[in-house]
Coordinates of C-alpha atoms in Angstrom, one line a residue:
Chain A
M1 CA 191.4 155.9 -76.9
H2 CA 187.9 155.3 -78.1
E3 CA 186.4 157.4 -75.4
V4 CA 184.8 160.7 -76.3
D5 CA 187.3 163.3 -76.5
F6 CA 185.8 166.8 -76.7
G7 CA 189.2 168.3 -77.0
S8 CA 189.8 166.6 -80.3
T9 CA 187.7 166.6 -83.5
T10 CA 188.0 162.9 -84.3
V11 CA 185.5 160.5 -82.9
F12 CA 184.9 157.1 -84.5
Y13 CA 182.1 154.8 -83.4
P14 CA 181.7 151.8 -85.6
G15 CA 179.0 150.4 -83.2
G16 CA 175.2 149.8 -83.4
Q17 CA 172.2 152.1 -83.6
Q18 CA 172.3 153.4 -80.1
K19 CA 176.0 154.1 -80.4
I20 CA 175.3 156.0 -83.6
I21 CA 172.8 158.2 -81.7
N22 CA 175.5 158.8 -79.2
Q23 CA 178.0 159.4 -81.8
S24 CA 175.8 161.9 -83.6
N25 CA 175.1 163.7 -80.3
A26 CA 178.8 163.9 -79.7
S27 CA 179.7 165.2 -83.1
L28 CA 176.9 167.7 -83.0
S29 CA 178.2 169.0 -79.6
T30 CA 181.7 169.2 -81.0
A31 CA 180.5 171.2 -84.0
D32 CA 178.6 173.4 -81.7
H33 CA 181.7 174.0 -79.7
L34 CA 183.6 175.0 -82.8
I35 CA 180.9 177.4 -83.8
E36 CA 180.6 178.7 -80.3
Y37 CA 184.3 179.1 -80.1
N38 CA 184.4 181.0 -83.3
K39 CA 181.5 183.1 -82.3
Q40 CA 183.0 183.9 -79.0
L41 CA 186.3 184.8 -80.5
E42 CA 184.7 187.0 -83.0
N43 CA 182.6 188.6 -80.3
N44 CA 185.6 189.2 -78.2
L45 CA 187.7 190.6 -81.0
N46 CA 184.8 192.9 -81.8
K47 CA 184.6 193.8 -78.2
G48 CA 188.3 194.6 -78.4
I49 CA 187.7 196.7 -81.5
R50 CA 184.8 198.5 -79.8
F51 CA 187.1 199.1 -76.8
T52 CA 189.7 200.7 -79.1
R53 CA 187.0 203.0 -80.5
I54 CA 185.9 204.2 -77.1
F55 CA 189.5 204.5 -75.9
E56 CA 190.2 206.5 -79.0
R57 CA 187.4 208.9 -78.0
L58 CA 188.9 209.1 -74.5
I59 CA 192.3 210.2 -75.8
E60 CA 191.3 212.2 -78.8
T61 CA 187.8 213.7 -78.7
N62 CA 187.4 217.4 -78.3
D63 CA 183.9 217.1 -76.9
T64 CA 183.7 217.0 -73.1
E65 CA 180.3 215.2 -73.1
E66 CA 181.8 212.5 -75.3
L67 CA 184.8 212.4 -73.1
L68 CA 182.7 211.8 -70.0
K69 CA 180.7 209.1 -71.8
A70 CA 183.9 207.4 -72.9
V71 CA 185.4 207.2 -69.5
L72 CA 182.2 205.9 -67.9
E73 CA 181.9 203.2 -70.5
L74 CA 185.6 202.2 -70.2
S75 CA 185.5 202.0 -66.4
Q76 CA 182.7 199.4 -66.7
Y77 CA 184.2 197.6 -69.7
K78 CA 185.0 193.9 -69.4
L79 CA 187.7 193.3 -72.0
D80 CA 188.8 189.8 -71.2
S81 CA 186.9 186.6 -71.8
T82 CA 187.7 182.9 -71.5
Y83 CA 189.0 182.9 -75.1
L84 CA 190.9 186.1 -75.1
I85 CA 193.0 187.7 -72.4
Y86 CA 194.6 191.1 -73.0
P87 CA 197.9 191.2 -71.0
K88 CA 198.3 194.9 -71.1
Q89 CA 195.3 196.8 -69.7
Y90 CA 194.6 200.0 -67.9
S91 CA 192.6 200.1 -64.7
S92 CA 189.6 202.2 -63.9
S93 CA 191.9 204.5 -61.9
D94 CA 194.0 205.0 -65.1
F95 CA 190.9 205.8 -67.2
Y96 CA 189.8 208.4 -64.6
L97 CA 193.4 209.9 -64.6
I98 CA 193.4 210.1 -68.4
F99 CA 190.0 211.6 -68.4
L100 CA 190.9 214.4 -65.9
S101 CA 194.1 215.2 -67.8
R102 CA 192.1 215.5 -71.1
L103 CA 189.4 217.5 -69.4
L104 CA 192.0 220.1 -68.3
Q105 CA 193.7 219.9 -71.7
L106 CA 190.4 220.7 -73.4
H107 CA 190.1 223.7 -71.3
N108 CA 193.7 224.7 -72.1
K109 CA 195.0 224.2 -68.6
L110 CA 198.5 223.0 -68.5
G111 CA 200.6 221.8 -65.6
M112 CA 198.9 218.6 -64.6
I113 CA 201.2 215.9 -66.0
L114 CA 200.0 212.3 -66.7
Q115 CA 202.8 209.9 -66.1
E116 CA 203.3 206.2 -66.5
N117 CA 205.2 204.4 -63.8
V118 CA 208.1 202.5 -65.4
H119 CA 207.8 199.6 -62.9
D120 CA 204.2 198.7 -62.9
K121 CA 202.9 200.7 -65.9
E122 CA 200.4 202.3 -63.5
L123 CA 199.4 205.9 -64.5
H124 CA 199.5 208.8 -62.1
H125 CA 199.3 212.5 -62.0
E126 CA 202.0 214.9 -61.1
F127 CA 201.8 218.7 -60.8
V128 CA 204.3 221.2 -62.0
G129 CA 206.2 222.5 -59.1
I130 CA 205.6 219.6 -56.7
N131 CA 206.5 216.8 -59.1
Q132 CA 208.5 214.8 -56.6
D133 CA 206.0 215.2 -53.8
G134 CA 202.8 214.4 -55.4
Y135 CA 201.8 211.0 -56.9
F136 CA 198.1 211.2 -57.5
I137 CA 196.0 208.2 -58.5
F138 CA 192.3 207.2 -58.0
K139 CA 191.3 204.6 -55.5
L140 CA 188.0 203.0 -56.2
D141 CA 185.2 203.2 -53.6
T142 CA 184.8 199.6 -52.5
Q143 CA 181.2 200.2 -51.4
N144 CA 180.2 202.0 -54.5
P145 CA 181.6 201.1 -57.9
D146 CA 180.6 204.6 -59.3
G147 CA 182.7 206.4 -56.7
A148 CA 186.4 207.0 -56.5
Y149 CA 188.9 208.9 -54.3
Y150 CA 191.6 211.2 -55.7
F151 CA 194.5 210.1 -53.6
E152 CA 198.2 211.0 -53.0
K153 CA 200.0 207.6 -52.8
N154 CA 202.9 208.5 -50.6
T155 CA 201.1 210.4 -47.9
R156 CA 197.8 208.5 -48.3
E157 CA 195.9 211.8 -48.3
T158 CA 192.6 211.8 -50.2
L159 CA 191.9 215.2 -51.7
F160 CA 188.4 214.6 -53.1
Y161 CA 185.7 212.1 -53.7
I162 CA 183.8 211.8 -56.9
N163 CA 180.7 209.8 -57.6
F164 CA 179.7 209.5 -61.3
T165 CA 176.1 208.3 -60.6
R166 CA 175.3 210.8 -57.9
Q167 CA 177.2 213.4 -59.9
V168 CA 179.0 214.9 -56.9
I169 CA 182.5 215.9 -56.0
S170 CA 183.4 216.7 -52.5
F171 CA 186.8 218.0 -51.3
N172 CA 188.3 216.8 -48.1
S173 CA 189.4 219.5 -45.6
E174 CA 191.6 217.2 -43.6
A175 CA 193.7 216.3 -46.6
L176 CA 193.8 219.9 -47.8
T177 CA 195.2 220.8 -44.4
N178 CA 197.6 217.9 -44.1
L179 CA 198.9 217.9 -47.6
L180 CA 198.7 221.5 -48.9
V181 CA 199.0 223.5 -45.7
V182 CA 201.3 221.4 -43.6
N183 CA 203.3 219.1 -45.9
Y184 CA 203.7 221.3 -48.9
G185 CA 203.5 224.4 -46.9
N186 CA 206.8 223.4 -45.2
K187 CA 208.5 222.8 -48.5
Y188 CA 207.2 225.2 -51.1
D189 CA 206.3 228.8 -51.7
F190 CA 202.6 229.6 -51.6
S191 CA 202.7 230.4 -55.3
V192 CA 203.4 226.7 -56.0
I193 CA 200.7 225.5 -53.7
K194 CA 198.3 228.1 -55.0
K195 CA 198.8 226.7 -58.5
L196 CA 197.9 223.2 -57.3
S197 CA 194.8 224.6 -55.5
I198 CA 193.8 226.3 -58.7
F199 CA 194.0 223.0 -60.5
L200 CA 191.8 221.4 -57.9
L201 CA 189.3 224.3 -58.1
Q202 CA 189.3 224.0 -61.9
I203 CA 188.6 220.3 -61.9
G204 CA 185.6 221.0 -59.7
R205 CA 184.5 223.9 -61.8
F206 CA 184.6 222.0 -65.1
F207 CA 182.5 219.2 -63.6
K208 CA 180.1 221.8 -62.4
E209 CA 179.9 223.8 -65.6
D210 CA 180.4 221.0 -68.2
F211 CA 178.4 218.2 -66.5
G212 CA 176.2 219.9 -63.9
Y213 CA 177.9 218.1 -61.0
D214 CA 177.2 219.2 -57.5
V215 CA 180.6 220.3 -56.2
D216 CA 181.6 221.0 -52.6
F217 CA 184.9 222.9 -52.8
N218 CA 185.2 222.9 -49.0
Y219 CA 187.7 225.6 -48.0
L220 CA 189.1 226.1 -51.5
D221 CA 186.0 228.0 -52.3
P222 CA 186.8 231.7 -52.8
S223 CA 183.2 232.8 -53.2
N224 CA 182.0 235.2 -50.5
Q225 CA 178.9 233.1 -50.0
A226 CA 180.9 230.0 -49.2
I227 CA 180.3 229.0 -45.6
Y228 CA 182.6 226.5 -44.0
E229 CA 181.2 224.5 -41.1
I230 CA 183.6 223.8 -38.2
V231 CA 183.8 220.6 -36.2
N232 CA 182.8 222.1 -32.9
D233 CA 179.2 223.0 -33.4
K234 CA 179.0 224.9 -30.1
M235 CA 180.5 228.4 -29.8
P236 CA 184.3 227.8 -29.8
Q237 CA 184.9 230.2 -27.0
F238 CA 188.5 229.3 -26.2
S239 CA 189.5 229.3 -29.8
L240 CA 187.9 232.6 -30.4
D241 CA 189.6 234.1 -27.3
K242 CA 192.9 232.8 -28.7
L243 CA 192.2 234.3 -32.1
F244 CA 191.4 237.6 -30.3
I245 CA 194.9 237.6 -28.6
K246 CA 196.8 236.3 -31.7
A247 CA 195.1 238.9 -34.0
S248 CA 195.9 241.7 -31.6
Q249 CA 199.6 240.7 -31.5
A250 CA 199.6 240.8 -35.3
G251 CA 197.9 244.2 -35.3
Y252 CA 194.3 243.2 -36.2
M253 CA 191.3 243.5 -34.0
L254 CA 188.7 240.7 -33.6
V255 CA 185.4 242.5 -33.0
T256 CA 181.8 241.6 -32.2
N257 CA 179.8 243.1 -35.0
T258 CA 176.2 244.2 -34.9
H259 CA 174.9 240.7 -35.8
N260 CA 176.9 239.4 -32.8
E261 CA 179.3 237.6 -35.1
A262 CA 183.0 237.5 -34.5
Q263 CA 184.5 239.6 -37.3
L264 CA 188.2 240.1 -38.2
D265 CA 189.0 242.7 -40.8
L266 CA 192.3 242.0 -42.6
N267 CA 194.1 243.8 -45.4
D268 CA 192.5 245.2 -48.5
G269 CA 188.9 244.7 -47.5
T270 CA 189.3 241.0 -46.6
R271 CA 187.1 239.9 -43.8
L272 CA 186.9 236.7 -41.8
L273 CA 183.6 236.0 -40.0
L274 CA 182.8 233.3 -37.4
F275 CA 179.2 232.9 -36.4
N276 CA 176.4 230.5 -35.5
N277 CA 174.6 229.6 -38.8
G278 CA 172.1 227.4 -37.1
S279 CA 168.5 228.4 -36.7
N280 CA 168.1 231.1 -34.1
S281 CA 164.6 230.1 -33.2
K282 CA 163.8 229.4 -29.6
Q283 CA 162.5 226.0 -30.5
I284 CA 163.6 223.0 -28.5
D285 CA 165.4 221.5 -31.4
E286 CA 167.4 224.6 -31.9
Q287 CA 170.3 224.0 -34.3
V288 CA 173.7 225.4 -33.4
Q289 CA 176.3 225.3 -36.2
W290 CA 179.3 227.5 -36.0
V291 CA 180.8 228.4 -39.4
M292 CA 183.6 230.4 -41.0
Q293 CA 183.2 232.7 -43.9
V294 CA 185.8 234.7 -45.9
Q295 CA 184.7 237.8 -47.8
D296 CA 186.7 240.1 -50.0
P297 CA 185.8 242.6 -52.7
N298 CA 186.8 240.3 -55.6
N299 CA 185.6 237.0 -54.3
Q300 CA 189.2 235.8 -54.8
F301 CA 190.3 234.6 -51.4
S302 CA 189.3 231.3 -49.7
W303 CA 190.3 230.1 -46.3
L304 CA 193.3 228.4 -47.9
D305 CA 194.5 231.8 -49.1
L306 CA 194.2 233.3 -45.7
L307 CA 196.1 230.4 -44.1
F308 CA 199.1 231.3 -46.3
R309 CA 198.7 235.0 -46.2
Y310 CA 198.4 235.5 -42.5
E311 CA 200.9 233.5 -40.3
F312 CA 198.9 234.1 -37.2
L313 CA 195.8 232.5 -38.8
H314 CA 197.9 229.6 -40.0
D315 CA 199.2 229.0 -36.5
W316 CA 195.8 229.6 -34.9
Y317 CA 194.1 227.1 -37.2
L318 CA 196.6 224.3 -36.7
E319 CA 196.7 224.8 -33.0
N320 CA 193.0 224.8 -32.6
I321 CA 192.0 222.4 -35.3
E322 CA 190.2 220.1 -32.9
S323 CA 187.7 222.8 -32.2
I324 CA 187.6 225.0 -35.3
G325 CA 188.8 222.6 -38.0
I326 CA 186.6 222.9 -41.0
K327 CA 184.4 219.8 -41.6
S328 CA 184.1 217.8 -44.8
S329 CA 180.8 216.9 -46.3
D330 CA 179.1 213.8 -45.1
I331 CA 179.1 212.3 -48.6
F332 CA 182.8 212.2 -48.5
Y333 CA 182.8 209.9 -45.5
K334 CA 179.7 208.0 -46.6
G335 CA 181.5 207.1 -49.8
A336 CA 184.3 205.6 -47.8
Chain B
M1 CA 122.5 283.5 13.2
A2 CA 126.1 282.8 14.0
N3 CA 126.8 279.9 16.3
S4 CA 129.5 281.1 18.6
N5 CA 130.3 277.7 19.8
Q6 CA 131.8 276.6 16.6
F7 CA 135.6 276.8 15.8
S8 CA 136.3 279.5 13.4
L9 CA 136.9 277.8 10.0
S10 CA 139.0 279.1 7.2
D11 CA 137.4 281.0 4.5
H12 CA 136.2 278.7 1.8
N13 CA 136.9 281.2 -0.9
Q14 CA 140.5 281.5 0.3
A15 CA 140.8 277.7 0.3
T16 CA 139.5 277.5 -3.2
K17 CA 142.0 280.1 -4.3
T18 CA 144.9 278.5 -2.6
L19 CA 144.1 275.1 -4.1
T20 CA 143.5 276.5 -7.5
D21 CA 146.8 278.3 -7.3
A22 CA 148.5 275.1 -6.3
V23 CA 146.9 273.1 -9.1
V24 CA 147.6 275.8 -11.6
N25 CA 151.2 275.8 -10.4
K26 CA 151.4 272.1 -11.1
I27 CA 149.7 272.5 -14.4
K28 CA 152.1 275.2 -15.3
Y29 CA 155.0 272.9 -14.4
L30 CA 153.6 270.1 -16.5
Q31 CA 152.6 272.5 -19.3
A32 CA 156.2 273.8 -19.3
L33 CA 157.5 270.3 -19.5
D34 CA 155.0 269.4 -22.3
D35 CA 156.1 272.5 -24.3
A36 CA 159.7 271.8 -23.8
V37 CA 159.3 268.2 -25.0
K38 CA 157.2 269.3 -28.0
K39 CA 159.9 271.8 -28.9
Q40 CA 162.6 269.2 -28.3
D41 CA 164.2 271.6 -25.9
D42 CA 166.2 269.0 -23.9
R43 CA 168.0 271.7 -22.0
L44 CA 164.8 273.0 -20.6
V45 CA 163.6 269.5 -19.8
Y46 CA 166.8 268.9 -17.8
Q47 CA 166.2 272.2 -16.0
L48 CA 162.6 271.3 -15.2
I49 CA 163.4 267.8 -13.9
D50 CA 166.2 268.8 -11.6
G51 CA 166.1 272.6 -11.0
A52 CA 168.4 272.5 -8.1
R53 CA 171.2 270.8 -9.9
Y54 CA 170.7 273.0 -13.0
A55 CA 171.0 276.1 -10.9
R56 CA 174.0 274.9 -9.1
E57 CA 176.0 273.6 -12.0
I58 CA 174.8 275.8 -14.9
M59 CA 173.8 279.1 -13.3
R60 CA 176.3 278.7 -10.5
A61 CA 173.6 279.9 -8.1
R62 CA 173.7 278.8 -4.5
H63 CA 170.0 278.9 -4.1
G64 CA 168.3 278.0 -7.3
N65 CA 164.7 277.7 -8.0
A66 CA 164.4 274.2 -6.6
D67 CA 161.0 272.7 -7.3
A68 CA 161.3 269.4 -5.6
E69 CA 157.5 269.0 -5.2
N70 CA 156.7 269.5 -8.8
E71 CA 159.6 267.3 -9.8
M72 CA 158.0 264.6 -7.7
L73 CA 155.0 264.7 -10.2
I74 CA 157.0 263.0 -12.9
K75 CA 158.6 260.4 -10.7
D76 CA 156.5 257.6 -12.2
I77 CA 157.4 258.6 -15.8
H78 CA 161.2 258.6 -15.3
A79 CA 161.6 255.7 -17.7
E80 CA 159.7 257.5 -20.5
L81 CA 161.7 260.7 -19.8
S82 CA 164.9 258.8 -19.9
D83 CA 163.9 257.1 -23.1
Y84 CA 163.1 260.5 -24.6
L85 CA 166.3 262.2 -23.4
S86 CA 168.5 259.4 -24.4
G87 CA 168.2 260.2 -28.1
K88 CA 170.2 263.4 -28.1
L89 CA 172.4 262.4 -25.2
I90 CA 173.6 259.1 -26.7
A91 CA 174.3 260.9 -30.0
Y92 CA 176.5 263.3 -28.1
L93 CA 178.2 260.6 -26.1
K94 CA 178.9 258.6 -29.3
E95 CA 180.9 261.5 -30.6
K96 CA 182.7 262.3 -27.3
Y97 CA 183.2 258.8 -26.2
P98 CA 183.3 256.8 -29.4
F99 CA 184.5 253.7 -27.6
F100 CA 181.3 253.3 -25.5
Y101 CA 178.5 251.2 -26.9
F102 CA 175.0 251.6 -25.4
E103 CA 172.5 248.8 -25.3
E104 CA 168.9 249.6 -24.2
I105 CA 167.9 246.8 -21.9
A106 CA 164.5 248.2 -20.8
I107 CA 162.7 251.4 -21.6
G108 CA 165.1 254.2 -20.8
Q109 CA 167.7 251.9 -19.3
F110 CA 171.1 251.6 -20.9
Q111 CA 174.1 249.3 -20.5
I112 CA 177.5 250.5 -21.5
Y113 CA 180.0 248.3 -23.3
F114 CA 183.6 249.3 -23.6
G115 CA 184.5 248.8 -27.2
N116 CA 183.2 246.5 -29.9
W117 CA 186.1 244.1 -29.7
W118 CA 185.7 240.4 -29.0
G119 CA 185.0 239.8 -25.3
R120 CA 184.5 243.5 -24.6
R121 CA 183.5 244.3 -21.0
M122 CA 180.1 245.4 -19.7
F123 CA 181.3 248.6 -18.1
G124 CA 178.3 249.9 -16.2
T125 CA 175.1 251.8 -16.9
L126 CA 174.1 255.2 -18.2
D127 CA 172.0 257.5 -16.0
V128 CA 170.3 259.5 -18.6
L129 CA 168.3 261.8 -16.2
N130 CA 171.5 262.7 -14.4
V131 CA 173.7 262.7 -17.4
S132 CA 176.3 260.5 -15.8
F133 CA 178.0 257.1 -16.2
N134 CA 177.6 254.6 -13.4
F135 CA 180.7 252.6 -14.1
D136 CA 181.0 249.1 -12.7
E137 CA 183.4 249.6 -9.8
I138 CA 185.5 246.5 -10.3
E139 CA 185.9 247.1 -14.0
Y140 CA 186.8 250.7 -13.5
Q141 CA 189.3 249.8 -10.8
K142 CA 191.0 247.5 -13.3
L143 CA 191.2 250.2 -15.8
T144 CA 192.7 252.6 -13.3
R145 CA 195.3 250.1 -12.2
S146 CA 196.1 249.2 -15.7
F147 CA 196.9 252.8 -16.4
A148 CA 198.9 253.1 -13.2
L149 CA 201.0 250.0 -14.2
E150 CA 201.8 251.5 -17.5
A151 CA 204.5 253.6 -15.8
Q152 CA 206.2 250.3 -14.9
N153 CA 205.8 249.0 -18.4
K154 CA 203.5 246.3 -17.2
R155 CA 200.1 245.1 -18.1
L156 CA 197.4 244.4 -15.5
N157 CA 198.1 240.6 -15.4
S158 CA 201.8 240.5 -16.3
D159 CA 202.8 239.4 -12.8
K160 CA 200.1 236.8 -12.5
I161 CA 200.9 235.4 -15.9
K162 CA 204.5 235.2 -15.1
Q163 CA 203.8 233.4 -11.8
I164 CA 201.5 230.9 -13.4
S165 CA 203.9 230.2 -16.2
E166 CA 206.6 229.6 -13.7
S167 CA 204.4 227.2 -11.9
S168 CA 203.7 225.3 -15.1
D169 CA 207.4 225.1 -15.8
R170 CA 208.0 223.7 -12.4
L171 CA 205.2 221.1 -12.9
Q172 CA 206.6 220.2 -16.3
A173 CA 210.0 219.6 -14.7
L174 CA 208.3 217.4 -12.2
I175 CA 206.8 215.3 -15.0
D176 CA 210.1 215.2 -16.9
S177 CA 212.1 214.0 -13.8
Q178 CA 209.8 211.1 -13.0
E179 CA 212.3 208.6 -14.3
K180 CA 215.2 210.1 -12.3
R181 CA 213.1 210.0 -9.2
D182 CA 212.2 206.3 -9.7
L183 CA 215.9 205.5 -9.9
E184 CA 216.6 207.5 -6.8
K185 CA 213.9 205.7 -4.8
E186 CA 215.3 202.4 -5.9
K187 CA 218.7 203.4 -4.7
I188 CA 217.4 204.6 -1.3
R189 CA 215.4 201.5 -0.7
G190 CA 218.5 199.5 -1.4
E191 CA 220.4 201.6 1.1
I192 CA 217.7 201.2 3.8
K193 CA 217.8 197.5 3.3
R194 CA 221.5 197.4 3.6
T195 CA 221.5 199.5 6.7
S196 CA 219.0 197.3 8.5
Q197 CA 220.9 194.2 7.7
E198 CA 224.3 195.5 8.9
K199 CA 225.2 194.2 12.3
S200 CA 226.6 197.0 14.4
G201 CA 227.9 197.5 17.8
F202 CA 226.3 199.5 20.6
W203 CA 228.2 202.7 19.7
K204 CA 227.1 202.6 16.1
A205 CA 223.4 201.9 16.7
A206 CA 222.3 205.5 17.2
E207 CA 224.2 206.6 14.2
Q208 CA 222.6 203.9 12.2
K209 CA 219.1 204.8 13.3
D210 CA 219.8 208.4 12.2
A211 CA 220.9 207.3 8.8
K212 CA 217.8 205.2 8.3
Q213 CA 215.6 208.0 9.4
R214 CA 217.2 210.3 7.0
L215 CA 216.8 207.9 4.1
V216 CA 213.1 207.3 5.0
G217 CA 212.7 211.1 5.0
E218 CA 214.2 211.4 1.5
L219 CA 211.9 208.6 0.3
T220 CA 208.8 210.3 1.7
H221 CA 209.9 213.6 0.0
L222 CA 210.2 211.8 -3.3
A223 CA 206.8 210.2 -2.9
E224 CA 205.3 213.6 -2.4
L225 CA 206.9 214.8 -5.6
D226 CA 205.5 211.8 -7.4
E227 CA 202.1 212.7 -6.2
Q228 CA 202.4 216.3 -7.4
A229 CA 203.6 215.0 -10.7
N230 CA 200.5 212.9 -11.0
S231 CA 198.2 215.9 -10.9
A232 CA 200.6 218.1 -12.9
Y233 CA 199.0 217.5 -16.3
R234 CA 195.7 218.6 -15.1
E235 CA 197.2 221.6 -13.3
I236 CA 199.2 222.6 -16.4
R237 CA 196.0 222.5 -18.4
E238 CA 194.2 224.6 -15.9
N239 CA 197.1 227.0 -15.9
E240 CA 196.8 227.3 -19.6
E241 CA 193.2 228.2 -19.3
R242 CA 193.9 230.8 -16.6
V243 CA 196.7 232.3 -18.7
L244 CA 194.4 232.5 -21.7
A245 CA 191.8 234.4 -19.7
L246 CA 194.4 236.7 -18.2
S247 CA 196.0 237.4 -21.6
K248 CA 192.6 238.0 -23.1
E249 CA 191.9 240.6 -20.3
D250 CA 195.2 242.2 -20.9
T251 CA 194.5 242.4 -24.6
L252 CA 191.2 244.0 -24.3
M253 CA 192.4 246.4 -21.6
G254 CA 195.1 247.4 -24.0
Y255 CA 192.4 248.3 -26.5
E256 CA 190.6 250.3 -23.7
K257 CA 193.7 252.2 -22.9
Q258 CA 194.4 252.9 -26.6
S259 CA 190.9 254.2 -27.1
I260 CA 191.1 256.6 -24.1
I261 CA 194.5 257.9 -25.1
A262 CA 193.4 258.4 -28.7
K263 CA 190.5 260.5 -27.6
F264 CA 191.6 262.2 -24.4
S265 CA 195.4 261.9 -24.6
S266 CA 195.6 260.8 -20.9
F267 CA 193.5 259.0 -18.4
A268 CA 193.5 262.0 -16.1
V269 CA 191.8 264.1 -18.8
F270 CA 189.3 261.3 -19.3
E271 CA 188.5 261.3 -15.6
E272 CA 188.1 265.1 -15.6
K273 CA 185.7 265.0 -18.5
I274 CA 183.6 262.3 -16.8
E275 CA 183.3 264.7 -13.8
T276 CA 182.0 267.6 -15.9
L277 CA 179.8 265.6 -18.2
Y278 CA 176.6 267.2 -17.1
R279 CA 177.9 270.7 -17.5
D280 CA 179.5 270.0 -20.8
Y281 CA 176.4 268.3 -22.2
I282 CA 174.0 271.1 -21.1
A283 CA 176.5 273.7 -22.5
S284 CA 176.5 271.8 -25.8
L285 CA 172.6 271.9 -25.8
I286 CA 172.7 275.6 -25.2
A287 CA 175.3 276.1 -27.9
A288 CA 173.3 274.0 -30.4
K289 CA 170.2 276.1 -29.6
G290 CA 172.2 279.2 -30.1
V291 CA 173.2 278.0 -33.5
D292 CA 169.5 277.2 -34.3
A293 CA 168.4 280.7 -33.1
D294 CA 171.1 282.3 -35.3
A295 CA 170.1 280.3 -38.3

C-alpha cells in the first residue's frame, strides 16, 4: 500500500532524507507522466484533426495534384497511438479506391461506382454493366509499400500494378484475357466490356497526363505505334500457319509483306501485323522478339477490340496463347 | 627466185581479207547488239541473242538467219544480258501474271514465288533469255492435280486429312477405352486361373487346353492395344502437326487456283499462255514499238 504506485497520483513518504529524494523523484516522474499523457493526447487529437483535413481534401478537392498528394499522405498515415485508438478506419486500399473514383469524377467520367461492403465496411469498385461480376479492390505490394495491385476479388485477377514512387502503371495481359475476354466475354456484350476497358484506359491516361506516370497499357493500347510482345520470342511458325488457315476460312488473307512481316488486312483499313522486332544485325547476340501490332486509320482499335470484333482471331488467340500470348511488362511481376 | 620445193601457201592478202571480214562480221554483230541496247530495243536484242528461235517463232521461217557463232560471243555476259532484259520482261509478267513474285537471287537470276500469302511456295525460276518459266516440277504437279481434283469437289489433301483424322479418332478411342480393357484383362486372368485349377477328365483335357489358349490369345491382343494406347498421345500430336501442314498446303493451293481462275478463267488457258509466252512477249514489244513509232 505504501509502495510506489505509478498508476495513482497519491504517494506519501513520511520517511528520512533519502526517502524524500526518492519521494521527490517519484512525484516528479508522475508529473512528467501526466504532462506527457496530456501532450500525447493533444498531439494525437491534432494528428486526428490533421487527418480529417487531408481526408477532406481527398474527398472534396477539385485539384488533381492535391488529390494525389492527399492519397499518398493518407496511405502512410499512422492514426492510432497508445493513447488513442480509432475504431473505424479505412485501409490504404480504401484510400486508393476513393482516389481513383475522385480522379475519374474530376474528369467527368461516370460509371465507376465506389461501394461500401455492408459486412466488413471495406470499400470496393463496381462498374456499370458488370456490377455483380466485378468487385475491385487494391491489394498492397508486400515487397514494396508504394506499390499496389488493382484486383478483382472473386476471380483473383489483377488488372494492373501501380507504383507511386516509381510512378508507373502496368496492365496485366493475363488478367485482361482471363477476366475481360473469357469470363466477361462469355456473359456480356462487347459494348459492356468495351466500357470497362475504356475506364481502364482512362485511369492510365489520367495518370499519364495529370501526373506524368509511365503507363504500359498492354493490349488495351489502341495507338498504331503500340507494339505487343508475345511470349514465344522465336518465330511462332505453327501459330502463324494456323492463323493463315483460320483467316482464310473467315475470308481474310494472311500475307507476307515486303518487310517479310506477316500481315492480315481486316475490315475498314484495320491491319494486324506480326513480326520480329528484335535487332536484325548479324551479331552473335542477335535479339529475336516477335511482336503484334494493330493499325487502323483512326488509332481506335487495340488487340482487345480485334478479339471481340473477329471471332476467328478470338479463337486463334485463346487456342495458341502459349505461343502467341501477349506478355506483361517485367515491372508487373517484379512488383509481385 | 621461186623455190619450187615449197608447198604452195595461201595468198596472204586473201587471208588478211578473210580475217578482216570475219572480225568485221563479229564487230557488226556486237555493234548491232550495242545499238539495240542503247536504243532499249529489247525485241532486237532477243533476235540477236537467239536468231534461230526468233526466226522460227516470230517470222515462222524454217531456215532463219541463225548466227550461232556470233551468239557464242556473248556467252560469258549472259548474266548481264539477263539482268538488262529482266526490266521490261518482269514488268510485262507482273501485268499478265500478277500472282507471280520475282526475287533476284544473283545478277540476272530470278526465283518465282506464287502469291504473297503466308507460306507461299517457291515455284521455280525465270529464264529471262528464253522468256520462259522453269517451274518446279513437284510444285507444278501439285497444282495440276489440285485442279484435276476440283471436278470431284476435293482438295489436294482432303483424302490424307480424312485418313489422318480417322487414325487420330481411333487412337483417342484406344486411350478412352483403357479402363474397360483393364477390367477385361482382370476377368480373363481370373478365367485362366480357374481353368487351370479345374480337375478334368481325359476327354475334357484337350477342350480345356483350347480354351486356355484362346484366353491367352485375347490377353495378348489386349496387351498390344495397351501398348498402342501408350504411344497414342504422341501420335495424335504428330497427326495434328501433319494435318496442320496439309491444311496449310490446301489453303495456299486454294489461293493459287483462285488467282489463276481470276486471270485466265481456266487452268487450260493458263497452260496455253505459258506455252506461247515467248511469242506473246515479243509481239507485245513489237506492238509497243509500233505505238512509239506512231507517236
